[in-house]
Amino acid sequence: MQHPVIVALSGGADSVALLRVLLEAGCDCHAAHCNFHLRGEESMRDERFVRELCDKLNVPLSVKDFDVPAFQLEHGGSVEMACRTLRYTWFELELKRLECSVIAVAHHADDQIETFFLNLMRGTGIKGLAGMERLNGNIWRPLLELTRQDILDYLEAIGQDYVTDSTNAVNDYRRNQLRNIVLPAIEQQFPQARLRILDTMSNLSCDHELLRSLVQDTIPDERNIDIKQLCHSDFADTLLYHRIRHLGFNRDQCVQAIEAARRGHSGRQFTGEGHVMTINRQTLSIAPNIDNSKQQEIPLDLHQGLQSPIQLDILHNTAPFSPLMCDGKNKVAFNTEILNCQRIVLRHWKRGDRIRPFGMNGSKLVSDLFADYKLDHAAKQSTWLLEADGIILWVLGYRASSDFPVAKESQDYLIFKI
């Protein structure tokens, strides 16, 4: 059974043509209309048109009202960016709710050219100049090879009307300035400019695919990168950037990371959007940037143990205790006084955590313990700690505390095993 397609339907020429084309192609369509209430009565006119059109074509429709100023007040950003964020966030929710396959949007060749210039002026690489992809995740752009004029000719041929957004003629936005001023001026001097730009973008898209393939062959594992192998290349920073840019790292960070790696600055970290890159002795590791101070703690019932997210078995033992029964890493023991603790949890490491390691005098920073074991950032973030009433008793898999010790030959103690 074919999954339905969500069609982003504003009521303008492009989206109306998209809906009609997909219906003619036999697609099962569900229209989605956003009312941002930014143009007063004109916004309501667009919604009425979309409702009437979908009713006429027997297409199910979802309509969502948005308060753009309120969103900006909370999140900041321009009106254009606020609308884009609100629109695509809702589309994703509708995609799941309706069990649709993709979200079809009406970007066309003229939009591609405008995107080319906008990215060019921002400063971009091959990917930005290659423009939008026909299929990018759940976003589908079936009209990318058609021009705006092709779309208008099609609508005229089938006798289909549409609404016009009056703000398209206002040059307050950069895209409108490109559309209404810059591109017409270029075409006046270079009549074939649009076609040649589209050819260039197509060539750049092919070059980008080749580059992406080469980068993946050179750096197969983006989470644990062999520093020695990477630094042998004269283009190490460029290779690194194209391999991890989607994780939120910029080009300058990649340049600095390669320089730090070549100088042996182990432990140096770089933070991207949601990830942390760490220079280790042999590898450059990348892991999600987890704010452990905000992580949920997992309460532990000492009478039951734990099955998830790790399996932790707890045995109340009465046989005479011998230190040989435990290895101090994956299997440890504590006396039954631990049962009197009010708060026993498993959690991840936080900066400043200390433990009194068994067999040592005094306490030690858990971070120093991690350094002793040469753990990279990802391993540190994923290691669990057992805490009882604020005391760290066990760094699971590595070291136990001297707190709540079990005397030799004791016949009343708890054994913890992972």
PDB file of N, CA and C in Angstrom, residues 321-412:
ATOM      1  N   PHE A 321      33.105 -14.056  53.598  1.00  0.00           N
ATOM      2  CA  PHE A 321      33.626 -13.221  52.521  1.00  0.00           C
ATOM      3  C   PHE A 321      35.135 -13.383  52.364  1.00  0.00           C
ATOM      4  N   SER A 322      35.556 -13.431  51.099  1.00  0.00           N
ATOM      5  CA  SER A 322      36.973 -13.429  50.756  1.00  0.00           C
ATOM      6  C   SER A 322      37.192 -12.376  49.680  1.00  0.00           C
ATOM      7  N   PRO A 323      38.268 -11.584  49.758  1.00  0.00           N
ATOM      8  CA  PRO A 323      38.543 -10.586  48.718  1.00  0.00           C
ATOM      9  C   PRO A 323      38.646 -11.189  47.332  1.00  0.00           C
ATOM     10  N   LEU A 324      38.956 -12.488  47.257  1.00  0.00           N
ATOM     11  CA  LEU A 324      39.062 -13.139  45.952  1.00  0.00           C
ATOM     12  C   LEU A 324      37.707 -13.267  45.254  1.00  0.00           C
ATOM     13  N   MET A 325      36.635 -13.026  45.988  1.00  0.00           N
ATOM     14  CA  MET A 325      35.298 -13.130  45.397  1.00  0.00           C
ATOM     15  C   MET A 325      34.992 -11.943  44.471  1.00  0.00           C
ATOM     16  N   CYS A 326      35.786 -10.895  44.562  1.00  0.00           N
ATOM     17  CA  CYS A 326      35.536  -9.682  43.766  1.00  0.00           C
ATOM     18  C   CYS A 326      36.800  -9.276  43.016  1.00  0.00           C
ATOM     19  N   ASP A 327      36.618  -8.595  41.891  1.00  0.00           N
ATOM     20  CA  ASP A 327      37.781  -8.093  41.148  1.00  0.00           C
ATOM     21  C   ASP A 327      37.965  -6.581  41.303  1.00  0.00           C
ATOM     22  N   GLY A 328      37.023  -5.907  41.994  1.00  0.00           N
ATOM     23  CA  GLY A 328      37.137  -4.473  42.216  1.00  0.00           C
ATOM     24  C   GLY A 328      36.770  -3.618  41.024  1.00  0.00           C
ATOM     25  N   LYS A 329      36.422  -4.258  39.908  1.00  0.00           N
ATOM     26  CA  LYS A 329      36.063  -3.516  38.693  1.00  0.00           C
ATOM     27  C   LYS A 329      34.626  -3.825  38.268  1.00  0.00           C
ATOM     28  N   ASN A 330      34.400  -5.090  37.903  1.00  0.00           N
ATOM     29  CA  ASN A 330      33.077  -5.504  37.437  1.00  0.00           C
ATOM     30  C   ASN A 330      32.275  -6.226  38.519  1.00  0.00           C
ATOM     31  N   LYS A 331      32.956  -6.566  39.608  1.00  0.00           N
ATOM     32  CA  LYS A 331      32.296  -7.254  40.705  1.00  0.00           C
ATOM     33  C   LYS A 331      32.870  -6.708  42.004  1.00  0.00           C
ATOM     34  N   VAL A 332      32.009  -6.075  42.813  1.00  0.00           N
ATOM     35  CA  VAL A 332      32.474  -5.416  44.037  1.00  0.00           C
ATOM     36  C   VAL A 332      31.541  -5.777  45.194  1.00  0.00           C
ATOM     37  N   ALA A 333      31.995  -5.496  46.427  1.00  0.00           N
ATOM     38  CA  ALA A 333      31.200  -5.831  47.615  1.00  0.00           C
ATOM     39  C   ALA A 333      31.173  -4.653  48.579  1.00  0.00           C
ATOM     40  N   PHE A 334      30.031  -4.501  49.271  1.00  0.00           N
ATOM     41  CA  PHE A 334      29.872  -3.481  50.299  1.00  0.00           C
ATOM     42  C   PHE A 334      29.135  -4.105  51.482  1.00  0.00           C
ATOM     43  N   ASN A 335      29.415  -3.565  52.667  1.00  0.00           N
ATOM     44  CA  ASN A 335      28.714  -4.120  53.829  1.00  0.00           C
ATOM     45  C   ASN A 335      27.261  -3.653  53.845  1.00  0.00           C
ATOM     46  N   THR A 336      26.452  -4.301  54.656  1.00  0.00           N
ATOM     47  CA  THR A 336      25.002  -4.067  54.614  1.00  0.00           C
ATOM     48  C   THR A 336      24.577  -2.715  55.182  1.00  0.00           C
ATOM     49  N   GLU A 337      25.500  -1.948  55.715  1.00  0.00           N
ATOM     50  CA  GLU A 337      25.143  -0.605  56.164  1.00  0.00           C
ATOM     51  C   GLU A 337      24.665   0.266  55.006  1.00  0.00           C
ATOM     52  N   ILE A 338      25.042  -0.132  53.805  1.00  0.00           N
ATOM     53  CA  ILE A 338      24.600   0.610  52.628  1.00  0.00           C
ATOM     54  C   ILE A 338      23.076   0.587  52.488  1.00  0.00           C
ATOM     55  N   LEU A 339      22.440  -0.434  53.088  1.00  0.00           N
ATOM     56  CA  LEU A 339      20.981  -0.536  53.021  1.00  0.00           C
ATOM     57  C   LEU A 339      20.301   0.592  53.785  1.00  0.00           C
ATOM     58  N   ASN A 340      21.030   1.251  54.669  1.00  0.00           N
ATOM     59  CA  ASN A 340      20.450   2.349  55.432  1.00  0.00           C
ATOM     60  C   ASN A 340      20.489   3.682  54.690  1.00  0.00           C
ATOM     61  N   CYS A 341      21.145   3.715  53.528  1.00  0.00           N
ATOM     62  CA  CYS A 341      21.246   4.958  52.754  1.00  0.00           C
ATOM     63  C   CYS A 341      19.868   5.329  52.198  1.00  0.00           C
ATOM     64  N   GLN A 342      19.581   6.624  52.198  1.00  0.00           N
ATOM     65  CA  GLN A 342      18.283   7.102  51.745  1.00  0.00           C
ATOM     66  C   GLN A 342      18.209   7.269  50.230  1.00  0.00           C
ATOM     67  N   ARG A 343      19.333   7.558  49.604  1.00  0.00           N
ATOM     68  CA  ARG A 343      19.322   7.864  48.167  1.00  0.00           C
ATOM     69  C   ARG A 343      20.468   7.128  47.490  1.00  0.00           C
ATOM     70  N   ILE A 344      20.121   6.108  46.720  1.00  0.00           N
ATOM     71  CA  ILE A 344      21.115   5.308  45.994  1.00  0.00           C
ATOM     72  C   ILE A 344      20.763   5.374  44.508  1.00  0.00           C
ATOM     73  N   VAL A 345      21.700   5.876  43.704  1.00  0.00           N
ATOM     74  CA  VAL A 345      21.398   6.095  42.281  1.00  0.00           C
ATOM     75  C   VAL A 345      22.584   5.678  41.417  1.00  0.00           C
ATOM     76  N   LEU A 346      22.277   5.422  40.160  1.00  0.00           N
ATOM     77  CA  LEU A 346      23.289   5.312  39.115  1.00  0.00           C
ATOM     78  C   LEU A 346      23.216   6.585  38.281  1.00  0.00           C
ATOM     79  N   ARG A 347      24.354   7.129  37.948  1.00  0.00           N
ATOM     80  CA  ARG A 347      24.392   8.330  37.110  1.00  0.00           C
ATOM     81  C   ARG A 347      25.723   8.376  36.388  1.00  0.00           C
ATOM     82  N   HIS A 348      25.860   9.356  35.485  1.00  0.00           N
ATOM     83  CA  HIS A 348      27.124   9.553  34.792  1.00  0.00           C
ATOM     84  C   HIS A 348      27.986  10.580  35.533  1.00  0.00           C
ATOM     85  N   TRP A 349      29.219  10.645  35.118  1.00  0.00           N
ATOM     86  CA  TRP A 349      30.209  11.508  35.751  1.00  0.00           C
ATOM     87  C   TRP A 349      29.887  12.986  35.553  1.00  0.00           C
ATOM     88  N   LYS A 350      30.176  13.770  36.607  1.00  0.00           N
ATOM     89  CA  LYS A 350      30.103  15.224  36.554  1.00  0.00           C
ATOM     90  C   LYS A 350      31.444  15.787  37.016  1.00  0.00           C
ATOM     91  N   ARG A 351      31.794  16.927  36.487  1.00  0.00           N
ATOM     92  CA  ARG A 351      33.060  17.546  36.887  1.00  0.00           C
ATOM     93  C   ARG A 351      33.072  17.796  38.399  1.00  0.00           C
ATOM     94  N   GLY A 352      34.190  17.482  39.018  1.00  0.00           N
ATOM     95  CA  GLY A 352      34.321  17.656  40.459  1.00  0.00           C
ATOM     96  C   GLY A 352      34.028  16.404  41.260  1.00  0.00           C
ATOM     97  N   ASP A 353      33.514  15.344  40.621  1.00  0.00           N
ATOM     98  CA  ASP A 353      33.243  14.094  41.330  1.00  0.00           C
ATOM     99  C   ASP A 353      34.543  13.518  41.906  1.00  0.00           C
ATOM    100  N   ARG A 354      34.461  13.010  43.136  1.00  0.00           N
ATOM    101  CA  ARG A 354      35.621  12.403  43.782  1.00  0.00           C
ATOM    102  C   ARG A 354      35.225  11.026  44.322  1.00  0.00           C
ATOM    103  N   ILE A 355      36.219  10.153  44.428  1.00  0.00           N
ATOM    104  CA  ILE A 355      36.034   8.820  44.972  1.00  0.00           C
ATOM    105  C   ILE A 355      37.218   8.498  45.890  1.00  0.00           C
ATOM    106  N   ARG A 356      36.974   7.706  46.935  1.00  0.00           N
ATOM    107  CA  ARG A 356      38.062   7.223  47.780  1.00  0.00           C
ATOM    108  C   ARG A 356      38.390   5.797  47.324  1.00  0.00           C
ATOM    109  N   PRO A 357      39.331   5.652  46.413  1.00  0.00           N
ATOM    110  CA  PRO A 357      39.581   4.330  45.817  1.00  0.00           C
ATOM    111  C   PRO A 357      40.037   3.308  46.862  1.00  0.00           C
ATOM    112  N   PHE A 358      39.525   2.106  46.738  1.00  0.00           N
ATOM    113  CA  PHE A 358      39.894   1.026  47.647  1.00  0.00           C
ATOM    114  C   PHE A 358      41.400   0.764  47.531  1.00  0.00           C
ATOM    115  N   GLY A 359      42.070   0.694  48.685  1.00  0.00           N
ATOM    116  CA  GLY A 359      43.505   0.436  48.685  1.00  0.00           C
ATOM    117  C   GLY A 359      44.360   1.681  48.625  1.00  0.00           C
ATOM    118  N   MET A 360      43.743   2.853  48.600  1.00  0.00           N
ATOM    119  CA  MET A 360      44.492   4.107  48.554  1.00  0.00           C
ATOM    120  C   MET A 360      44.105   4.988  49.729  1.00  0.00           C
ATOM    121  N   ASN A 361      45.018   5.878  50.112  1.00  0.00           N
ATOM    122  CA  ASN A 361      44.718   6.854  51.143  1.00  0.00           C
ATOM    123  C   ASN A 361      44.131   8.108  50.506  1.00  0.00           C
ATOM    124  N   GLY A 362      43.097   8.646  51.112  1.00  0.00           N
ATOM    125  CA  GLY A 362      42.521   9.877  50.608  1.00  0.00           C
ATOM    126  C   GLY A 362      41.607   9.658  49.418  1.00  0.00           C
ATOM    127  N   SER A 363      41.207  10.770  48.822  1.00  0.00           N
ATOM    128  CA  SER A 363      40.270  10.715  47.692  1.00  0.00           C
ATOM    129  C   SER A 363      40.975  11.100  46.392  1.00  0.00           C
ATOM    130  N   LYS A 364      40.258  10.887  45.298  1.00  0.00           N
ATOM    131  CA  LYS A 364      40.817  11.156  43.979  1.00  0.00           C
ATOM    132  C   LYS A 364      39.703  11.638  43.059  1.00  0.00           C
ATOM    133  N   LEU A 365      40.018  12.611  42.231  1.00  0.00           N
ATOM    134  CA  LEU A 365      39.036  13.047  41.243  1.00  0.00           C
ATOM    135  C   LEU A 365      38.733  11.897  40.285  1.00  0.00           C
ATOM    136  N   VAL A 366      37.475  11.712  39.987  1.00  0.00           N
ATOM    137  CA  VAL A 366      37.099  10.670  39.023  1.00  0.00           C
ATOM    138  C   VAL A 366      37.726  10.980  37.667  1.00  0.00           C
ATOM    139  N   SER A 367      37.843  12.261  37.339  1.00  0.00           N
ATOM    140  CA  SER A 367      38.462  12.641  36.059  1.00  0.00           C
ATOM    141  C   SER A 367      39.918  12.185  36.000  1.00  0.00           C
ATOM    142  N   ASP A 368      40.635  12.218  37.160  1.00  0.00           N
ATOM    143  CA  ASP A 368      42.011  11.717  37.191  1.00  0.00           C
ATOM    144  C   ASP A 368      42.041  10.199  37.040  1.00  0.00           C
ATOM    145  N   LEU A 369      41.026   9.548  37.607  1.00  0.00           N
ATOM    146  CA  LEU A 369      40.921   8.097  37.428  1.00  0.00           C
ATOM    147  C   LEU A 369      40.721   7.763  35.951  1.00  0.00           C
ATOM    148  N   PHE A 370      39.871   8.543  35.285  1.00  0.00           N
ATOM    149  CA  PHE A 370      39.661   8.349  33.845  1.00  0.00           C
ATOM    150  C   PHE A 370      40.968   8.523  33.089  1.00  0.00           C
ATOM    151  N   ALA A 371      41.749   9.522  33.491  1.00  0.00           N
ATOM    152  CA  ALA A 371      43.030   9.766  32.828  1.00  0.00           C
ATOM    153  C   ALA A 371      43.980   8.587  33.017  1.00  0.00           C
ATOM    154  N   ASP A 372      43.965   7.981  34.214  1.00  0.00           N
ATOM    155  CA  ASP A 372      44.813   6.813  34.465  1.00  0.00           C
ATOM    156  C   ASP A 372      44.484   5.677  33.513  1.00  0.00           C
ATOM    157  N   TYR A 373      43.199   5.533  33.216  1.00  0.00           N
ATOM    158  CA  TYR A 373      42.767   4.458  32.316  1.00  0.00           C
ATOM    159  C   TYR A 373      42.783   4.879  30.852  1.00  0.00           C
ATOM    160  N   LYS A 374      43.217   6.140  30.590  1.00  0.00           N
ATOM    161  CA  LYS A 374      43.327   6.672  29.224  1.00  0.00           C
ATOM    162  C   LYS A 374      41.989   6.606  28.483  1.00  0.00           C
ATOM    163  N   LEU A 375      40.913   6.977  29.188  1.00  0.00           N
ATOM    164  CA  LEU A 375      39.595   6.964  28.566  1.00  0.00           C
ATOM    165  C   LEU A 375      39.405   8.197  27.691  1.00  0.00           C
ATOM    166  N   ASP A 376      38.813   8.003  26.520  1.00  0.00           N
ATOM    167  CA  ASP A 376      38.500   9.149  25.675  1.00  0.00           C
ATOM    168  C   ASP A 376      37.176   9.764  26.124  1.00  0.00           C
ATOM    169  N   HIS A 377      36.777  10.839  25.458  1.00  0.00           N
ATOM    170  CA  HIS A 377      35.588  11.579  25.886  1.00  0.00           C
ATOM    171  C   HIS A 377      34.339  10.704  25.864  1.00  0.00           C
ATOM    172  N   ALA A 378      34.196   9.904  24.812  1.00  0.00           N
ATOM    173  CA  ALA A 378      32.996   9.069  24.690  1.00  0.00           C
ATOM    174  C   ALA A 378      32.909   8.056  25.828  1.00  0.00           C
ATOM    175  N   ALA A 379      34.052   7.461  26.185  1.00  0.00           N
ATOM    176  CA  ALA A 379      34.054   6.473  27.263  1.00  0.00           C
ATOM    177  C   ALA A 379      33.734   7.124  28.605  1.00  0.00           C
ATOM    178  N   LYS A 380      34.253   8.324  28.832  1.00  0.00           N
ATOM    179  CA  LYS A 380      33.946   9.039  30.077  1.00  0.00           C
ATOM    180  C   LYS A 380      32.453   9.307  30.190  1.00  0.00           C
ATOM    181  N   GLN A 381      31.867   9.768  29.087  1.00  0.00           N
ATOM    182  CA  GLN A 381      30.457  10.135  29.105  1.00  0.00           C
ATOM    183  C   GLN A 381      29.538   8.936  29.298  1.00  0.00           C
ATOM    184  N   SER A 382      29.987   7.759  28.900  1.00  0.00           N
ATOM    185  CA  SER A 382      29.119   6.575  28.958  1.00  0.00           C
ATOM    186  C   SER A 382      29.335   5.736  30.221  1.00  0.00           C
ATOM    187  N   THR A 383      30.346   6.077  31.044  1.00  0.00           N
ATOM    188  CA  THR A 383      30.628   5.298  32.251  1.00  0.00           C
ATOM    189  C   THR A 383      29.629   5.644  33.353  1.00  0.00           C
ATOM    190  N   TRP A 384      29.157   4.596  34.056  1.00  0.00           N
ATOM    191  CA  TRP A 384      28.193   4.789  35.136  1.00  0.00           C
ATOM    192  C   TRP A 384      28.895   4.849  36.486  1.00  0.00           C
ATOM    193  N   LEU A 385      28.320   5.641  37.388  1.00  0.00           N
ATOM    194  CA  LEU A 385      28.808   5.756  38.760  1.00  0.00           C
ATOM    195  C   LEU A 385      27.695   5.339  39.716  1.00  0.00           C
ATOM    196  N   LEU A 386      28.064   4.612  40.771  1.00  0.00           N
ATOM    197  CA  LEU A 386      27.128   4.268  41.835  1.00  0.00           C
ATOM    198  C   LEU A 386      27.323   5.270  42.972  1.00  0.00           C
ATOM    199  N   GLU A 387      26.243   5.954  43.333  1.00  0.00           N
ATOM    200  CA  GLU A 387      26.309   6.971  44.378  1.00  0.00           C
ATOM    201  C   GLU A 387      25.304   6.641  45.483  1.00  0.00           C
ATOM    202  N   ALA A 388      25.745   6.748  46.729  1.00  0.00           N
ATOM    203  CA  ALA A 388      24.866   6.498  47.883  1.00  0.00           C
ATOM    204  C   ALA A 388      24.976   7.676  48.838  1.00  0.00           C
ATOM    205  N   ASP A 389      23.876   8.391  49.000  1.00  0.00           N
ATOM    206  CA  ASP A 389      23.835   9.571  49.893  1.00  0.00           C
ATOM    207  C   ASP A 389      24.993  10.523  49.611  1.00  0.00           C
ATOM    208  N   GLY A 390      25.259  10.764  48.336  1.00  0.00           N
ATOM    209  CA  GLY A 390      26.283  11.720  47.938  1.00  0.00           C
ATOM    210  C   GLY A 390      27.692  11.169  47.869  1.00  0.00           C
ATOM    211  N   ILE A 391      27.888   9.911  48.252  1.00  0.00           N
ATOM    212  CA  ILE A 391      29.221   9.290  48.225  1.00  0.00           C
ATOM    213  C   ILE A 391      29.325   8.393  46.990  1.00  0.00           C
ATOM    214  N   ILE A 392      30.361   8.592  46.184  1.00  0.00           N
ATOM    215  CA  ILE A 392      30.567   7.735  45.014  1.00  0.00           C
ATOM    216  C   ILE A 392      31.250   6.454  45.473  1.00  0.00           C
ATOM    217  N   LEU A 393      30.545   5.350  45.305  1.00  0.00           N
ATOM    218  CA  LEU A 393      31.026   4.058  45.790  1.00  0.00           C
ATOM    219  C   LEU A 393      31.718   3.233  44.717  1.00  0.00           C
ATOM    220  N   TRP A 394      31.392   3.509  43.467  1.00  0.00           N
ATOM    221  CA  TRP A 394      31.900   2.606  42.423  1.00  0.00           C
ATOM    222  C   TRP A 394      31.864   3.307  41.080  1.00  0.00           C
ATOM    223  N   VAL A 395      32.980   3.302  40.392  1.00  0.00           N
ATOM    224  CA  VAL A 395      33.025   3.686  38.985  1.00  0.00           C
ATOM    225  C   VAL A 395      32.940   2.374  38.226  1.00  0.00           C
ATOM    226  N   LEU A 396      31.754   2.066  37.722  1.00  0.00           N
ATOM    227  CA  LEU A 396      31.465   0.726  37.211  1.00  0.00           C
ATOM    228  C   LEU A 396      32.434   0.335  36.101  1.00  0.00           C
ATOM    229  N   GLY A 397      33.034  -0.825  36.299  1.00  0.00           N
ATOM    230  CA  GLY A 397      33.967  -1.342  35.317  1.00  0.00           C
ATOM    231  C   GLY A 397      35.407  -0.932  35.548  1.00  0.00           C
ATOM    232  N   TYR A 398      35.650  -0.044  36.570  1.00  0.00           N
ATOM    233  CA  TYR A 398      37.006   0.461  36.753  1.00  0.00           C
ATOM    234  C   TYR A 398      37.517   0.398  38.195  1.00  0.00           C
ATOM    235  N   ARG A 399      36.773   0.979  39.153  1.00  0.00           N
ATOM    236  CA  ARG A 399      37.321   1.067  40.510  1.00  0.00           C
ATOM    237  C   ARG A 399      36.203   1.198  41.532  1.00  0.00           C
ATOM    238  N   ALA A 400      36.381   0.529  42.690  1.00  0.00           N
ATOM    239  CA  ALA A 400      35.430   0.629  43.792  1.00  0.00           C
ATOM    240  C   ALA A 400      35.996   1.540  44.873  1.00  0.00           C
ATOM    241  N   SER A 401      35.105   2.024  45.726  1.00  0.00           N
ATOM    242  CA  SER A 401      35.494   2.889  46.829  1.00  0.00           C
ATOM    243  C   SER A 401      35.825   2.062  48.075  1.00  0.00           C
ATOM    244  N   SER A 402      36.540   2.706  48.992  1.00  0.00           N
ATOM    245  CA  SER A 402      36.828   2.053  50.275  1.00  0.00           C
ATOM    246  C   SER A 402      35.710   2.275  51.286  1.00  0.00           C
ATOM    247  N   ASP A 403      34.676   3.022  50.896  1.00  0.00           N
ATOM    248  CA  ASP A 403      33.534   3.226  51.783  1.00  0.00           C
ATOM    249  C   ASP A 403      32.712   1.938  51.886  1.00  0.00           C
ATOM    250  N   PHE A 404      32.067   1.751  53.028  1.00  0.00           N
ATOM    251  CA  PHE A 404      31.260   0.555  53.295  1.00  0.00           C
ATOM    252  C   PHE A 404      32.057  -0.728  53.030  1.00  0.00           C
ATOM    253  N   PRO A 405      33.265  -0.842  53.629  1.00  0.00           N
ATOM    254  CA  PRO A 405      34.102  -2.018  53.352  1.00  0.00           C
ATOM    255  C   PRO A 405      33.533  -3.294  53.988  1.00  0.00           C
ATOM    256  N   VAL A 406      33.885  -4.419  53.425  1.00  0.00           N
ATOM    257  CA  VAL A 406      33.456  -5.723  53.936  1.00  0.00           C
ATOM    258  C   VAL A 406      34.651  -6.381  54.620  1.00  0.00           C
ATOM    259  N   ALA A 407      34.482  -6.737  55.867  1.00  0.00           N
ATOM    260  CA  ALA A 407      35.569  -7.382  56.603  1.00  0.00           C
ATOM    261  C   ALA A 407      35.751  -8.821  56.126  1.00  0.00           C
ATOM    262  N   LYS A 408      36.980  -9.285  56.168  1.00  0.00           N
ATOM    263  CA  LYS A 408      37.277 -10.670  55.781  1.00  0.00           C
ATOM    264  C   LYS A 408      36.517 -11.629  56.690  1.00  0.00           C
ATOM    265  N   GLU A 409      35.944 -12.644  56.098  1.00  0.00           N
ATOM    266  CA  GLU A 409      35.147 -13.680  56.775  1.00  0.00           C
ATOM    267  C   GLU A 409      33.768 -13.169  57.214  1.00  0.00           C
ATOM    268  N   SER A 410      33.422 -11.929  56.825  1.00  0.00           N
ATOM    269  CA  SER A 410      32.078 -11.422  57.145  1.00  0.00           C
ATOM    270  C   SER A 410      31.032 -12.302  56.484  1.00  0.00           C
ATOM    271  N   GLN A 411      29.887 -12.450  57.153  1.00  0.00           N
ATOM    272  CA  GLN A 411      28.812 -13.283  56.618  1.00  0.00           C
ATOM    273  C   GLN A 411      27.540 -12.476  56.371  1.00  0.00           C
ATOM    274  N   ASP A 412      27.695 -11.177  56.142  1.00  0.00           N
ATOM    275  CA  ASP A 412      26.530 -10.327  55.874  1.00  0.00           C
ATOM    276  C   ASP A 412      26.990  -9.151  55.021  1.00  0.00           C
TER     277      ASP A 412
END
